[in-house]
XYZ file of C-alpha atoms in Angstrom:
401
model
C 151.491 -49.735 71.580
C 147.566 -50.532 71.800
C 145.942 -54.008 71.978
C 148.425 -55.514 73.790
C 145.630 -56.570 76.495
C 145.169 -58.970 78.723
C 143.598 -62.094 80.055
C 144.528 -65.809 80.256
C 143.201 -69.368 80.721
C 144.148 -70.489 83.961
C 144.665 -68.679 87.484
C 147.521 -67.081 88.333
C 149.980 -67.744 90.677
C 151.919 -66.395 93.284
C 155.272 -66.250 91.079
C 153.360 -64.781 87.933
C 153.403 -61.483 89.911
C 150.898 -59.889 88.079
C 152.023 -61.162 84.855
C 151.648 -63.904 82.581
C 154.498 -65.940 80.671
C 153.634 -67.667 77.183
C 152.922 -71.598 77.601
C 151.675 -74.169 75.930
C 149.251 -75.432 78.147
C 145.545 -73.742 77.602
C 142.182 -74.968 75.888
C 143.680 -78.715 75.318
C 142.501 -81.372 76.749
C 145.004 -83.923 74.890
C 148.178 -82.835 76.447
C 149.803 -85.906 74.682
C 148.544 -84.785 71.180
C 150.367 -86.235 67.860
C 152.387 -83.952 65.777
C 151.075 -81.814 63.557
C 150.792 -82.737 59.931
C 152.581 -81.126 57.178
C 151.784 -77.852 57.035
C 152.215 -77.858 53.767
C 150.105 -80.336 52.612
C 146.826 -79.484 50.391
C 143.977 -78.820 52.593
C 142.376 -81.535 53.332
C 138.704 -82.985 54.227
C 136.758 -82.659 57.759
C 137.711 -85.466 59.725
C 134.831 -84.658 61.701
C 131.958 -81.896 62.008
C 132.422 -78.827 63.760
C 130.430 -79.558 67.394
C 129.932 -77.760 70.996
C 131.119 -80.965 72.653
C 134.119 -81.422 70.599
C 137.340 -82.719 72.296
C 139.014 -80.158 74.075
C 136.456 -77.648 74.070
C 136.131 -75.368 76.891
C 134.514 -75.337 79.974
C 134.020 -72.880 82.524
C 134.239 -69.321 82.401
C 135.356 -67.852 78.894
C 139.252 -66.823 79.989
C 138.643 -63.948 77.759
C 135.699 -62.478 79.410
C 138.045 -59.952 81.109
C 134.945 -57.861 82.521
C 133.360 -60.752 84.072
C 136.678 -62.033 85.454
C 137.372 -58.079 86.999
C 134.042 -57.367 88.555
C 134.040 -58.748 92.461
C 130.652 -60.328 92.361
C 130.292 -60.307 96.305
C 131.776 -56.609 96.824
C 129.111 -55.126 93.798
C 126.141 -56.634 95.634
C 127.101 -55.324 98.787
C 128.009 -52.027 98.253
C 124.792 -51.588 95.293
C 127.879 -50.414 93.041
C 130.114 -52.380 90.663
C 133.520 -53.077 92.046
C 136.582 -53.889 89.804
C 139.333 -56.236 91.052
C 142.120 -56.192 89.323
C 143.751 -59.194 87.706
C 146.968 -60.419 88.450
C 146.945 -62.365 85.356
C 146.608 -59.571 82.684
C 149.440 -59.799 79.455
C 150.684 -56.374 78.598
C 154.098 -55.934 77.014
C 156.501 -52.955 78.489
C 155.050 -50.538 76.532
C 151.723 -51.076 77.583
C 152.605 -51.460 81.274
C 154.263 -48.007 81.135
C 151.236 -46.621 79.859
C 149.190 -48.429 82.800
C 151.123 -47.140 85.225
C 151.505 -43.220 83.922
C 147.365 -43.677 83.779
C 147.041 -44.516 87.173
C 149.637 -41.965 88.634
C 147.405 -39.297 86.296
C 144.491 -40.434 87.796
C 145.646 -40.470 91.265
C 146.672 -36.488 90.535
C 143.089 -35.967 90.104
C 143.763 -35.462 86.130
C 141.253 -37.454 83.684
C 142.357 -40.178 81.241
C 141.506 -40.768 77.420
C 142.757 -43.847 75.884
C 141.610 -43.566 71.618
C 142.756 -45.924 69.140
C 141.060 -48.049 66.228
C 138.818 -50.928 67.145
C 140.168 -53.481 69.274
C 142.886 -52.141 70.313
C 141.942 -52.885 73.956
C 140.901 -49.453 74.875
C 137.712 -50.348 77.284
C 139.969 -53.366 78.625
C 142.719 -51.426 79.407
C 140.097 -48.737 81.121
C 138.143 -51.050 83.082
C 141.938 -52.911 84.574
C 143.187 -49.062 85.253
C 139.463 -48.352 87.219
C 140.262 -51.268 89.433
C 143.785 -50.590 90.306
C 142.301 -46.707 91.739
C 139.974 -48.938 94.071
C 136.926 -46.823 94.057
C 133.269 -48.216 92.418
C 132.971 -47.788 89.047
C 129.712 -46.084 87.087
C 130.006 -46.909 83.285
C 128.184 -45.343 80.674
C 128.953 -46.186 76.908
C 128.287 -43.703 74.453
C 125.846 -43.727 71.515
C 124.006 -41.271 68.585
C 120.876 -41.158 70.393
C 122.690 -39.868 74.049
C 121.300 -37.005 75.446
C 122.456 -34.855 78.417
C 120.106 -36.946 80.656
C 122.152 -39.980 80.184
C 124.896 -38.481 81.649
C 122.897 -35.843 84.464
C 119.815 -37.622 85.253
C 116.426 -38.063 84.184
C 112.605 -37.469 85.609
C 111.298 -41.094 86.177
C 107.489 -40.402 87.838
C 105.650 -38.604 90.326
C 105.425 -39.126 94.244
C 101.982 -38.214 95.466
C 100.791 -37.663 98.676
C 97.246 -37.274 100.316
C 96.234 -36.256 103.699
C 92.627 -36.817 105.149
C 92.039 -34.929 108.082
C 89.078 -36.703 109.964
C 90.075 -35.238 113.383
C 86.388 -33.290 113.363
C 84.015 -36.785 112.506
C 81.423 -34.189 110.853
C 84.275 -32.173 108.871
C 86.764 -34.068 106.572
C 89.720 -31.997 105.388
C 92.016 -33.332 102.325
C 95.341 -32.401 100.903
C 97.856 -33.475 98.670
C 101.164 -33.089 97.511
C 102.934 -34.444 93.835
C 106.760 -33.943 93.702
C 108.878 -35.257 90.679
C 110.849 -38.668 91.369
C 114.065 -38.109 90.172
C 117.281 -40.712 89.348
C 120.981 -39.345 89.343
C 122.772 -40.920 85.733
C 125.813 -42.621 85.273
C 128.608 -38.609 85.771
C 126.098 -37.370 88.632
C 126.402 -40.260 90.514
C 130.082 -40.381 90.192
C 131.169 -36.888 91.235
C 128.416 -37.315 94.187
C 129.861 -40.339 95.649
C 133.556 -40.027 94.649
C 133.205 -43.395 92.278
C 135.170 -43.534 88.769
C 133.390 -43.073 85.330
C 134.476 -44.857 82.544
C 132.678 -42.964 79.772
C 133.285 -45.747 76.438
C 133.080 -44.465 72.987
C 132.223 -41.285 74.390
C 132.420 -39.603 70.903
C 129.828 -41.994 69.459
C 127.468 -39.505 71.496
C 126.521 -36.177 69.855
C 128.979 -33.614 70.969
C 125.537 -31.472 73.058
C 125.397 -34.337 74.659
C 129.224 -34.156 76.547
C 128.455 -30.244 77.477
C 128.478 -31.188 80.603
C 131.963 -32.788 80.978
C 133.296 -29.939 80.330
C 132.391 -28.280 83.534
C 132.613 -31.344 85.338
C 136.295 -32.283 83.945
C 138.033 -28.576 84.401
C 135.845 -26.631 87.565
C 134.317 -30.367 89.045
C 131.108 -28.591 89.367
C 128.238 -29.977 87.457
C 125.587 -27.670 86.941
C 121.769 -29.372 87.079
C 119.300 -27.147 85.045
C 115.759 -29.272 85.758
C 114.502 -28.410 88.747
C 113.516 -32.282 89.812
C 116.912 -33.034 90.673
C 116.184 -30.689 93.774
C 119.905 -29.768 93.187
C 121.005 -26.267 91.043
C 124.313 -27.743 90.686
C 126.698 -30.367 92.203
C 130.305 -30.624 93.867
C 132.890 -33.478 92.938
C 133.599 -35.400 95.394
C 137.451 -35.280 95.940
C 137.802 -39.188 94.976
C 135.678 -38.427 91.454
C 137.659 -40.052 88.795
C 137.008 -40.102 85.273
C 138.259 -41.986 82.143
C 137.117 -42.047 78.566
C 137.864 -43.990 75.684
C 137.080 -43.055 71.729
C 137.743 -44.397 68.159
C 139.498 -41.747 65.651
C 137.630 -39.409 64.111
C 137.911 -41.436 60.709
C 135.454 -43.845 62.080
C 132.220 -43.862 60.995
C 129.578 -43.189 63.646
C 132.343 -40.714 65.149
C 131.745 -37.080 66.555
C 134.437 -34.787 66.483
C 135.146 -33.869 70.345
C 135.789 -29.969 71.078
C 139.806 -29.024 71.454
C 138.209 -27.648 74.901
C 136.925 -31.194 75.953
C 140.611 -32.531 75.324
C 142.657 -29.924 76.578
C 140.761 -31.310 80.234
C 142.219 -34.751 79.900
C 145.855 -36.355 79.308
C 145.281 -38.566 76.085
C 146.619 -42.065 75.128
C 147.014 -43.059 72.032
C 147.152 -47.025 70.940
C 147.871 -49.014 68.163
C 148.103 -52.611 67.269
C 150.812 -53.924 68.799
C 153.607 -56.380 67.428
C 153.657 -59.781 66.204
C 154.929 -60.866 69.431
C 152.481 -58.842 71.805
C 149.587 -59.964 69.884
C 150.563 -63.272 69.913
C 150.826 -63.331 73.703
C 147.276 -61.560 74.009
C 145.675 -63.921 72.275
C 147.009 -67.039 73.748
C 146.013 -65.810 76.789
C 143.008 -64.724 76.186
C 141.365 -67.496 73.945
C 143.250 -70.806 76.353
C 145.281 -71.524 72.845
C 148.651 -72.965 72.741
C 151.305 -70.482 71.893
C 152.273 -71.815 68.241
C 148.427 -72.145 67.606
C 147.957 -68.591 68.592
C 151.180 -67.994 66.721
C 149.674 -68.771 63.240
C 146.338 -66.775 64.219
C 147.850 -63.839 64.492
C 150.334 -64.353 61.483
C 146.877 -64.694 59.466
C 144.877 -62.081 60.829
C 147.909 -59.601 60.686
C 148.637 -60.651 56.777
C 144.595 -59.907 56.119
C 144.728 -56.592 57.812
C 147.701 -55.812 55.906
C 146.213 -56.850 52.380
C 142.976 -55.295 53.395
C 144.026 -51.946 53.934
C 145.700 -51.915 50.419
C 142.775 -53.344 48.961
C 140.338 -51.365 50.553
C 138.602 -53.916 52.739
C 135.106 -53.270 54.303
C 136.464 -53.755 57.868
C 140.097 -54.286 59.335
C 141.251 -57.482 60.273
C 141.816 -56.246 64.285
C 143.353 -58.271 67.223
C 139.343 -58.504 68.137
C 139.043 -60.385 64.998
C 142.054 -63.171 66.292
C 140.783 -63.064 70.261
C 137.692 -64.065 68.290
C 138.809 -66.681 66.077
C 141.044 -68.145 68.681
C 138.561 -68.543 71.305
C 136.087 -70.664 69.032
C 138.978 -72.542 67.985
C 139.895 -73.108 71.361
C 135.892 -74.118 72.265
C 135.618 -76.507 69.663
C 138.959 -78.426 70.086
C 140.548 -77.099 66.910
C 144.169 -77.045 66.445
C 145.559 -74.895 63.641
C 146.626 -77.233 61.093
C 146.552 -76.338 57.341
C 145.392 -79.823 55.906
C 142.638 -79.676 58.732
C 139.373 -78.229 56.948
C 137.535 -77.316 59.812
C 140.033 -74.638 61.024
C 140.108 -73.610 57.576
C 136.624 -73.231 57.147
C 136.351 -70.997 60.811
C 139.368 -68.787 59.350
C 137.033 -68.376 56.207
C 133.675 -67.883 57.761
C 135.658 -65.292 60.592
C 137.607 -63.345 58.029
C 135.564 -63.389 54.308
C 133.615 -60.168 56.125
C 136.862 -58.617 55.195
C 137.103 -58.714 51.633
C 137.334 -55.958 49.341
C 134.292 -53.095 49.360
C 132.026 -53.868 46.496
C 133.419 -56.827 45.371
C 131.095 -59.329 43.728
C 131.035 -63.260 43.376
C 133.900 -63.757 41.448
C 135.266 -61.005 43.737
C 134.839 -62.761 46.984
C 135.506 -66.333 45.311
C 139.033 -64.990 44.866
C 139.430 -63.607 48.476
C 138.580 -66.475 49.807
C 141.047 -68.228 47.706
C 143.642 -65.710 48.939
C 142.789 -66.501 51.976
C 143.102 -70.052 52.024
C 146.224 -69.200 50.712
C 147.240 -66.675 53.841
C 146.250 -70.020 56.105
C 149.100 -72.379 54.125
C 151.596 -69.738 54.559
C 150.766 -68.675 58.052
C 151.021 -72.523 59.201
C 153.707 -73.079 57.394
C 155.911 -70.280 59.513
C 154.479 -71.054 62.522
C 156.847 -70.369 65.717
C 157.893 -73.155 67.858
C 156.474 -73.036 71.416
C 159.419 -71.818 74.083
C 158.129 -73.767 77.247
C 161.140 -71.973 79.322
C 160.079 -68.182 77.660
C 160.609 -65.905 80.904
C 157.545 -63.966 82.435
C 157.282 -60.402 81.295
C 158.311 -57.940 83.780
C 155.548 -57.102 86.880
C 153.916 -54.208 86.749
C 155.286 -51.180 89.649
C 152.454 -49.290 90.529
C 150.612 -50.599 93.198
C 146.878 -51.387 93.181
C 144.617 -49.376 95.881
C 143.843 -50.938 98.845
């Protein structure tokens, strides 16, 4: 059920109602464009370079920027916080919508969310759109090896001094002063204290000393404050303080094993990769691509994920890996056609990082021969676009005010 996340070229309108059908009408200039070549022909030569200012290529703000698009630029710089909107033009297939709104009801309770699932299976996205349907400002903090308890409680960051001269006698001159710690509140003091949400990414990336202090904070919503500077021994949740955390498995390299006690605090998600269908919707929505472009893309990337993890491949082939492909595909004008070499040569210079562990030149000569291979057959079964395909249904849960 993961990945099936969000985004999409154009605005939204009234009638999308929070949802997003599957058109053919993003990242093309050339609305009127011939049809395509036989798929299976041989591939053939360039017609033309790959450049910035090829036809078609986009303009504007990258449709599958979905932080950019969420934060409310005006709101953040007001209120010194970062405010989430949330977008009304998000994909998510049923499954995924149930899962939204069984978040946000959790939340709402007062009971912390964990979404975990391999990489890019839209766990941070699907975070970040739940933050902005509670309605609160939103401190983010992602995690890392070298985290320490500071990043999440607060740090010393100089000394205040003050000095007094008396002069009040001309003849007798009387001097005092005072130092006192400066002190900053870090990304889970500042949320309890003001009632904002924490989204906490990749928080088992962080050493598990490090996320002590959730514990406390997640079960009692008392944060305790050992260093005197803080001028605080300990600190109340505010009774808006929301928190949700996302993680890879613990297969992962880079991974910390989180305590049973740190999860028995929070209701966990688990995604996936989605479907055929759900990732081809993602991705044409996210990258500007027509459907049946988007529709080979993902028939590719989901055949070298598949023949990876038999082979043993140094990295999966994620929906990350198609978002990514389709949105330079989409910037440069590049339809996927097999005879064309230039989409050819992006699928091999975007997926040859996957071939086998250890393999050597005559190795990775034959993966990418497989490959071009995967990019024949993929084109070949492309899907028809379905101009009249009906909207998913809208989402129930209502956004906060």
């Amino acid at each position: 059920m993961g990945g099936r996340l969000f985004g999409a070229a154009a605005p939204a309108t009234p009638e999308d109602d929070m949802t997003t059908s599957l058109r053919d009408d993003g990242g093309h200039a050339d609305d009127g464009a011939a049809p395509l070549p036989d798929d299976d022909a041989p591939l053939g030569a360039a017609p033309e370079p790959l450049a910035l200012d090829a036809p078609g290529a986009a303009e504007g703000a990258d449709p599958g920027d979905v932080f950019a698009a969420m934060v409310d630029e005006a709101a953040s710089a007001a209120a010194g916080a970062l405010i989430l909107r949330p977008r009304a033009d998000l994909f998510m297939d049923a499954e995924l919508r149930s899962m939204h709104s069984r978040a946000v009801a959790y939340l709402r309770a007062g009971a912390p969310v964990h979404f975990r699932g391999p990489a890019g299976a839209g766990k941070t996205t699907l975070a970040l759109h739940v933050a902005a349907w509670l309605g609160r400002p939103v401190s983010m903090v992602t995690g890392d090896s070298r985290m320490t308890s500071a990043d999440l409680l607060g740090r010393e960051v100089g000394e205040t001094t003050t000095r007094l001269h008396d002069r009040y006698v001309s003849r007798v001159v009387k001097t005092a002063s005072a130092t006192r710690v400066a002190w900053s509140d870090s990304a889970l003091t500042e949320a309890m204290t003001r009632g904002w949400t924490l989204i906490y990414d990749e928080f088992t990336r962080a050493p598990a000393e490090a996320n002590n202090a959730l514990l406390s904070a997640l079960e009692e919503r008392v944060l305790i404050l050992s260093n005197p500077a803080s001028g605080r021994r300990y600190v109340r949740a505010h009774p808006e303080f929301r928190a949700i955390l996302t993680s890879n498995p613990e297969e992962y390299a880079g991974v910390s094993a989180a305590p049973d006690a740190l999860f028995d605090r929070m209701v966990t998600f688990d995604l996936s990769w989605g479907d055929h269908a759900a990732e081809r919707g993602i991705v044409a929505s996210r990258t500007g691509l027509a459907e049946e472009d988007a529709d080979v893309v993902v028939r590719l990337v989901r055949a070298v994920r598949e023949s990876g993890a038999r082979a043993g491949a140094a990295s999966p082939a994620s929906l990350r890996t198609a978002i990514l492909l389709g949105r330079i595909m989409a910037a440069l004008g590049v339809r996927a056609q097999a005879r064309d070499e230039r989409f050819a040569q992006i699928c091999l210079d975007v997926l040859e990082a996957r071939a086998p562990r250890g393999a050597d030149g005559a190795g990775r000569a034959a993966h990418a021969e497989a490959l071009r291979a995967a990019i024949r057959d993929a084109c070949r079964a492309r899907r028809p676009a379905n101009p009249f395909a009906p909207a998913p249904d809208a989402i129930v849960t209502e956004p906060a005010a």
